[in-house]
Tab-separated table of C-alpha atoms in Angstrom:
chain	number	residue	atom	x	y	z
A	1	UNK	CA	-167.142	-52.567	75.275
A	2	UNK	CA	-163.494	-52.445	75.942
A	3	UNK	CA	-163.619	-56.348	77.398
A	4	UNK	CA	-165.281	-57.266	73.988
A	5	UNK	CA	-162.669	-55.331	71.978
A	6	UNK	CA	-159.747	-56.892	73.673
A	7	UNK	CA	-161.631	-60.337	73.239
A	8	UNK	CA	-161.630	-59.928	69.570
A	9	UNK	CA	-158.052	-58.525	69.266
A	10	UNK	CA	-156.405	-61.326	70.936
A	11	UNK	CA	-158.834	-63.742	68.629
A	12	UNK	CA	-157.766	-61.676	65.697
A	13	UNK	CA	-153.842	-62.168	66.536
A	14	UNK	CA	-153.983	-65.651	67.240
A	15	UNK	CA	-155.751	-67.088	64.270
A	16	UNK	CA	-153.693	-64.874	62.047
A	17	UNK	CA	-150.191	-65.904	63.318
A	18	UNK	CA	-151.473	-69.257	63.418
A	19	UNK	CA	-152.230	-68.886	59.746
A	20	UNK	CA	-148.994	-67.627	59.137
A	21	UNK	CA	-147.225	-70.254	60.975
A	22	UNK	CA	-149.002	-72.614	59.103
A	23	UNK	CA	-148.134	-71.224	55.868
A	24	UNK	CA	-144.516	-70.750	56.549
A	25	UNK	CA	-143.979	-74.417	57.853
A	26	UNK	CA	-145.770	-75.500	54.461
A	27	UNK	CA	-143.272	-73.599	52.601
A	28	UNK	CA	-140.240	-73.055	53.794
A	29	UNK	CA	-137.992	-76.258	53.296
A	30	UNK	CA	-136.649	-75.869	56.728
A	31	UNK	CA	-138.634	-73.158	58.810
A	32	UNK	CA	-136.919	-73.648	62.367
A	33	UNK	CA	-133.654	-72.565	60.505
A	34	UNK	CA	-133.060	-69.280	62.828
A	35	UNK	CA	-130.444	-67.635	60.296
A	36	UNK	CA	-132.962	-68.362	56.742
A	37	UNK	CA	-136.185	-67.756	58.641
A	38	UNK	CA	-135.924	-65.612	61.579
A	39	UNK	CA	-139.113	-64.403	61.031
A	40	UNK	CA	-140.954	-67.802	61.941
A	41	UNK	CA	-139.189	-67.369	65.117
A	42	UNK	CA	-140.211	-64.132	66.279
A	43	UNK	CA	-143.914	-65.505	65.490
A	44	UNK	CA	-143.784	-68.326	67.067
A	45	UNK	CA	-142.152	-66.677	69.980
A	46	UNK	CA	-144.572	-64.074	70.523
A	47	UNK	CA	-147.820	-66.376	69.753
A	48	UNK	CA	-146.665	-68.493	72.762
A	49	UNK	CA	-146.022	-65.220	74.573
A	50	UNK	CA	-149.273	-63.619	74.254
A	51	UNK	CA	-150.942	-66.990	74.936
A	52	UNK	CA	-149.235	-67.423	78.213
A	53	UNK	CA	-149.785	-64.181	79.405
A	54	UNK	CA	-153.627	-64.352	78.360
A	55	UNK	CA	-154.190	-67.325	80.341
A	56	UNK	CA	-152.075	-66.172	83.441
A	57	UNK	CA	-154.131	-62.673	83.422
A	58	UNK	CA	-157.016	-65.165	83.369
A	59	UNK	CA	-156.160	-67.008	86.063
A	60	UNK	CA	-155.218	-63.875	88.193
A	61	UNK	CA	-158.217	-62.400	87.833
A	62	UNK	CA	-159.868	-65.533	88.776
A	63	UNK	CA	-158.103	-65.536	91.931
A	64	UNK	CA	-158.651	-62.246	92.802
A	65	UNK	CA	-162.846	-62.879	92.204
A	66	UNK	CA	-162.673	-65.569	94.162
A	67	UNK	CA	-160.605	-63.707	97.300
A	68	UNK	CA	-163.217	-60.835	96.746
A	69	UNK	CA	-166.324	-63.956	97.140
A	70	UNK	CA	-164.408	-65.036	100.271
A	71	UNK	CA	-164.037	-61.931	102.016
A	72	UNK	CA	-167.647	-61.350	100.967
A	73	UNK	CA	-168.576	-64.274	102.451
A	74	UNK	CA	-166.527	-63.977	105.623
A	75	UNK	CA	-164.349	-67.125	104.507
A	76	UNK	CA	-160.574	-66.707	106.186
A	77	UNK	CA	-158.086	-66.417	103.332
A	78	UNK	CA	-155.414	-69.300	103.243
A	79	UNK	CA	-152.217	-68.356	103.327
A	80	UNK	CA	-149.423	-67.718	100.342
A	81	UNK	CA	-147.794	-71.043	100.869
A	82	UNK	CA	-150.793	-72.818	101.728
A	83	UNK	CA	-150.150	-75.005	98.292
A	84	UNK	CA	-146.597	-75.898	98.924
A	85	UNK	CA	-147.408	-77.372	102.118
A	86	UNK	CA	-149.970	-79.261	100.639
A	87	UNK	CA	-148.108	-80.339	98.402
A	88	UNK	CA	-144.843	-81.302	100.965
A	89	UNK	CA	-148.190	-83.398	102.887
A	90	UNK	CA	-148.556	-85.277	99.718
A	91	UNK	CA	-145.400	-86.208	98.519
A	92	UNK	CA	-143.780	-87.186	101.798
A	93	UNK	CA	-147.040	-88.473	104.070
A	94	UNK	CA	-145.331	-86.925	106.823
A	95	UNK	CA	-147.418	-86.970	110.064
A	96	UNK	CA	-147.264	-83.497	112.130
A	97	UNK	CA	-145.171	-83.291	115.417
A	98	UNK	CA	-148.571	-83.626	117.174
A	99	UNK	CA	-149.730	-86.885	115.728
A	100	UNK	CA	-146.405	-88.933	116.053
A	101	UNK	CA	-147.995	-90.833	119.019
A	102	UNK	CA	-150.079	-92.613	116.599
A	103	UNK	CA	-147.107	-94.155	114.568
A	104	UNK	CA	-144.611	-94.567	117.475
A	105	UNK	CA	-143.245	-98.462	117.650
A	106	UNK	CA	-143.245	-100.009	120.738
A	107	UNK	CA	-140.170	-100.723	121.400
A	108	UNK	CA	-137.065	-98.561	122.382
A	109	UNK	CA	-133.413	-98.274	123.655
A	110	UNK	CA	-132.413	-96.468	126.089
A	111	UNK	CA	-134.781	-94.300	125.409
A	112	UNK	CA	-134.998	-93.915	122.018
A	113	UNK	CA	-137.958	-94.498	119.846
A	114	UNK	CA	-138.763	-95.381	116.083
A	115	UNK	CA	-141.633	-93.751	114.161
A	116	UNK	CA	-143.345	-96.216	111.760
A	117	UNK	CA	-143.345	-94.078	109.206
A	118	UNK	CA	-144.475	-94.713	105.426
A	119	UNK	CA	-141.868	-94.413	102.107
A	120	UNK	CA	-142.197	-91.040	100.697
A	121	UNK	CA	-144.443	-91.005	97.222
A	122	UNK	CA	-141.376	-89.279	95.580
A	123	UNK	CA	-138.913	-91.901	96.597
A	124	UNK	CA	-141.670	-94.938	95.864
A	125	UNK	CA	-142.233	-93.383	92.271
A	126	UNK	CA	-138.538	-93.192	91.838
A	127	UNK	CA	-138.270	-96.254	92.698
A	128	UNK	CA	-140.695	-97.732	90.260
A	129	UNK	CA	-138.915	-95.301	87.590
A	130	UNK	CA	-136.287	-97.498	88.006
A	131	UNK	CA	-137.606	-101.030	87.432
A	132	UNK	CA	-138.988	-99.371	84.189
A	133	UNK	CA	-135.893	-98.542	83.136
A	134	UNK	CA	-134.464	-101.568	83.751
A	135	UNK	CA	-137.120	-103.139	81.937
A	136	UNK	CA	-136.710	-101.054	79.036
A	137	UNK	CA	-133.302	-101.475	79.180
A	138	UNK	CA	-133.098	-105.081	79.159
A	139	UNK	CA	-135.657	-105.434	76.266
A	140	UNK	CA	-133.789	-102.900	74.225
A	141	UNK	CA	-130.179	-103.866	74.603
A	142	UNK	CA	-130.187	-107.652	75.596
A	143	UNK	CA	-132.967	-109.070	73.902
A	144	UNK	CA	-133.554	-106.992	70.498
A	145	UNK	CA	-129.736	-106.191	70.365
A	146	UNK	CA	-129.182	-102.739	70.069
A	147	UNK	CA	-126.194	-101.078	69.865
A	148	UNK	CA	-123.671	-100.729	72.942
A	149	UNK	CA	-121.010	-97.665	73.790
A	150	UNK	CA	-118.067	-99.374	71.568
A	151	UNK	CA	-120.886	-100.096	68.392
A	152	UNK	CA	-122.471	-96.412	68.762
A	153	UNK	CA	-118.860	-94.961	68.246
A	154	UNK	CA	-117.619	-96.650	66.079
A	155	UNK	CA	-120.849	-95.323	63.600
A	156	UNK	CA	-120.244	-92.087	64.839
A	157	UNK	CA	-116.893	-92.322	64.057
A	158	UNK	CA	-118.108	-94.075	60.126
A	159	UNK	CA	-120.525	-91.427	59.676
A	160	UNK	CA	-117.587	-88.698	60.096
A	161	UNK	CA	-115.394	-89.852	58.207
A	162	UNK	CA	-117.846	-90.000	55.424
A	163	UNK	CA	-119.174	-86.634	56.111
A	164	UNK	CA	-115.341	-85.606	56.369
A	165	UNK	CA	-114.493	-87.597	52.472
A	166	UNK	CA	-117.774	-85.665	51.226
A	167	UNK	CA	-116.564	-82.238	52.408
A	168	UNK	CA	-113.381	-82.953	51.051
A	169	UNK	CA	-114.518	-84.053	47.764
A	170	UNK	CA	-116.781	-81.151	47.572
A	171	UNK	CA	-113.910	-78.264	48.882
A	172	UNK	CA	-111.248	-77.346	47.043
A	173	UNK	CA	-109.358	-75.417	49.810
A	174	UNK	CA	-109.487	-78.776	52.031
A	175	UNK	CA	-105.977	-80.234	52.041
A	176	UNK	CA	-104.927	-83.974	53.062
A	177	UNK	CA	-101.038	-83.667	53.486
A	178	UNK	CA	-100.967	-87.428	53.070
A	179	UNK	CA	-101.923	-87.300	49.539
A	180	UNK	CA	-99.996	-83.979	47.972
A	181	UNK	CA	-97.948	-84.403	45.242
A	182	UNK	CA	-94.767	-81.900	43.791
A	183	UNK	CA	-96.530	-79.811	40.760
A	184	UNK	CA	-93.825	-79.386	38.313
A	185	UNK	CA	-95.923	-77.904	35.683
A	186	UNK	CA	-94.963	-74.308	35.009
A	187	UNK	CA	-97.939	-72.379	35.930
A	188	UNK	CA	-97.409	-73.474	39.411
A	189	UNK	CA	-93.719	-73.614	39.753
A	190	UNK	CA	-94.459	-69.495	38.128
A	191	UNK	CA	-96.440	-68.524	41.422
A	192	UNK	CA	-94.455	-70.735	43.698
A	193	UNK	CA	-91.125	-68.265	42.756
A	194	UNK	CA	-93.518	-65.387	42.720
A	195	UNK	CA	-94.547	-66.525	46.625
A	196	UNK	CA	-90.886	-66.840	47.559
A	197	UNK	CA	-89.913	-64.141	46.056
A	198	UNK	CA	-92.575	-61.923	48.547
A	199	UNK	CA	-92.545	-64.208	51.401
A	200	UNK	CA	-89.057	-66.028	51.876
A	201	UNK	CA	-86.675	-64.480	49.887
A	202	UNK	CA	-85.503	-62.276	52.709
A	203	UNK	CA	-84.103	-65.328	54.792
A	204	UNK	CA	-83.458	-67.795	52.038
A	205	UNK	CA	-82.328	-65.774	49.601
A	206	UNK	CA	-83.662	-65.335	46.182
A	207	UNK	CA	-82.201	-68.337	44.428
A	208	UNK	CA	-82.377	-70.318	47.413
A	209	UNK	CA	-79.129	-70.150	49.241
A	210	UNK	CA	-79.641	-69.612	52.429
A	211	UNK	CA	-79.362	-66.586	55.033
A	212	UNK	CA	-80.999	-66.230	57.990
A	213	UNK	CA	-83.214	-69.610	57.121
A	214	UNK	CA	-80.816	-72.554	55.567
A	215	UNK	CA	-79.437	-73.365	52.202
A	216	UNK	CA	-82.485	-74.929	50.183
A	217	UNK	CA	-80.471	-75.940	46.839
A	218	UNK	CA	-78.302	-78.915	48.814
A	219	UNK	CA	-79.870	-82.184	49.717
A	220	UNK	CA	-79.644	-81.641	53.481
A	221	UNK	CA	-82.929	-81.062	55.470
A	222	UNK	CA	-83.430	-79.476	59.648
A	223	UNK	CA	-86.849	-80.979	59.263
A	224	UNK	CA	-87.304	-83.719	56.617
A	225	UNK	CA	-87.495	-83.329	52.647
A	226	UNK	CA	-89.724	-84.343	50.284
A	227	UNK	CA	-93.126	-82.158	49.284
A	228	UNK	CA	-94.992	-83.555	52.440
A	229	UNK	CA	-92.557	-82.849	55.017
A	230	UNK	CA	-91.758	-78.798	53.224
A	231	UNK	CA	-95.380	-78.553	53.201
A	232	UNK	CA	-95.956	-78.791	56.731
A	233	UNK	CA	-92.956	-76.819	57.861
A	234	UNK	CA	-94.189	-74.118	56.088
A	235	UNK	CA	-97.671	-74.494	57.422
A	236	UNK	CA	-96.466	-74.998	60.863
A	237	UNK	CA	-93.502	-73.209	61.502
A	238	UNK	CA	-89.896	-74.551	62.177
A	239	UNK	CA	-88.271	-75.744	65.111
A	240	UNK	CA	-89.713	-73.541	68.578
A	241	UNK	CA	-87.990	-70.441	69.824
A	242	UNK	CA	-85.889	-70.138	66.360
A	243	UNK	CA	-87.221	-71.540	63.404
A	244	UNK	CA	-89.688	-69.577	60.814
A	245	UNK	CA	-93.235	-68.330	61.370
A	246	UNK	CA	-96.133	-70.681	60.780
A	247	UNK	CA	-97.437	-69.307	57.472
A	248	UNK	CA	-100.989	-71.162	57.372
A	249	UNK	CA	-102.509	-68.301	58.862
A	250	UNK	CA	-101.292	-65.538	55.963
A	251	UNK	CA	-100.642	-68.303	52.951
A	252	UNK	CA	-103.751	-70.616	51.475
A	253	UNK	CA	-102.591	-74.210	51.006
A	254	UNK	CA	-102.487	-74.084	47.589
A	255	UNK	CA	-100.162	-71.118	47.223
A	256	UNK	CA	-97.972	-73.540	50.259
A	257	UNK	CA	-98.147	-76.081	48.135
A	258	UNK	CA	-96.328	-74.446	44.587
A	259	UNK	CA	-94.198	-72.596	46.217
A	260	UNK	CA	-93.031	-76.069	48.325
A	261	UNK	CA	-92.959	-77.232	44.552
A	262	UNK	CA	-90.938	-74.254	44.058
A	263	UNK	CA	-88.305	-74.867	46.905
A	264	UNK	CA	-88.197	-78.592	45.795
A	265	UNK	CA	-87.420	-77.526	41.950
A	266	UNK	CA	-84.004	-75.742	43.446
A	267	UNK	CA	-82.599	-78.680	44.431
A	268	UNK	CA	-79.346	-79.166	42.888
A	269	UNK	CA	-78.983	-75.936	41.496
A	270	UNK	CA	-75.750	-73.516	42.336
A	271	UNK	CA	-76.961	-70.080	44.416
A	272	UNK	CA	-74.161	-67.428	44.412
A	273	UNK	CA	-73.764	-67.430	47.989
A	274	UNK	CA	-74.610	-70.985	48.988
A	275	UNK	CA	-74.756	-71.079	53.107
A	276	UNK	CA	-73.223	-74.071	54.715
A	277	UNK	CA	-75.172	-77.306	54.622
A	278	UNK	CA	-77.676	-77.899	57.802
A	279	UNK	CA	-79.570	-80.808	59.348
A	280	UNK	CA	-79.597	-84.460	57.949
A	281	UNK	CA	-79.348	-85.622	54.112
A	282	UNK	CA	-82.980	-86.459	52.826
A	283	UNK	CA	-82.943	-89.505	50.105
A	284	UNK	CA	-86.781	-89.755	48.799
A	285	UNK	CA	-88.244	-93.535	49.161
């Protein structure tokens, strides 16, 4: 009774899982997703599970049955690795020490003799492996043209630049430095001198003429002028070992880019403490 009840259980599991896999791959839109549908997972998981370990009990009690029909029939048991050296015997046609004599070549030197042995299975399968791939090969790349190293990457490269332009177009916190302009309305230029204010102020000065950091009012630049080149200081960082922190990490690019605005909008203005001009003089092309 407890055979038969263990019979219908597993019956019972695996058409209903199966049901429900079916179900779930019918209605999800994408049911292998592992963070949407972990659930499918865990199913399919532990269908495969319970299958595997059905058929290996099977198979262990069959080979326990059939040891108990040996040893009732007074049939020596082979041994553990009986099936691996079967297995060795059919893959490499070796001949046993004993039977050499019947593949030894007549002739020697000094003494030495050659064994006319046959090519291993595995290295004649190999072997044939290889002319199929050539085949395949040639077929595939020679005669129907398809596409080599160079053609592959440049698609690759196509295909992420488009994915790149679509993220782009679709993210409004995705910057392209290249293509930044100076805002000069006066919402922005408003939170660009509230962001200096917090941030820079204490090495700039509040109107921008200079203390620790250099004079930002006169037209001479450490790093390069213009709203490009102020952006990426501030996102980067100033010169190694003694210019400013790199600021992408606490600012978001669109608070770097009004208060760059900002900085660029002091230009020509007269701070009460102007610090002594630093760097090169930037002329905008």
């Amino acid at each position: 009774m407890k055979k038969y009840i263990q019979s219908f259980g597993y019956i019972g599991f695996v058409v209903i899982t199966f049901i429900g896999l079916t179900k779930a791959f019918t209605t999800y839109e994408d049911p292998f997703d592992i963070y949407e549908n972990p659930l499918v997972w865990l199913a399919l998981i532990g269908f495969v599970l319970v299958v595997v370990m059905k058929e290996m009990v099977n198979l262990i009690a069959q080979k326990k049955a059939d040891e108990l029909q040996r040893e009732k029939d007074g049939i020596e048991p082979e041994p553990s690795n009986a099936w691996w050296k079967k297995l060795m015997e059919k893959w490499t046609k070796s001949k046993a020490i004993e039977e050499e004599d019947e593949i030894v070549l007549d002739h020697n030197y000094d003494g030495i003799r050659e064994l006319d042995n046959t090519l291993p299975p595995w290295w004649v399968y190999m072997f044939y492996a290889t002319i199929l791939f050539a085949a395949i090969y040639l077929v595939k790349y020679e005669i129907m043209g398809g596409d080599d190293q160079e053609t592959e990457y440049r698609k690759e490269v196509a295909a992420a630049e488009l994915e790149l332009k679509k993220y782009k177009e679709t993210t409004p916190d995705a910057f392209d430095i290249t293509k930044i302009e100076a805002r000069t309305d006066q919402g922005s230029l408003k939170r660009g001198n509230a962001v200096f204010r917090l941030n820079c102020a204490s090495c700039h000065a509040a109107d921008g003429g200079g203390g620790i950091g250099p004079n930002l009012t006169d037209k001479n630049w450490i790093l390069g002028g213009g709203i490009q080149n102020v952006f990426k200081t501030i996102s980067d960082g100033g010169r190694p070992g003694k210019g400013m922190i790199a600021w992408k990490k606490t600012l978001k690019p669109q608070d770097i880019e009004k208060v760059a605005s900002y900085i660029l909008s002091l230009q020509g203005t007269s701070p009460a403490k102007p610090k002594k001009a630093e760097g090169d003089i930037w002329e905008e092309n």
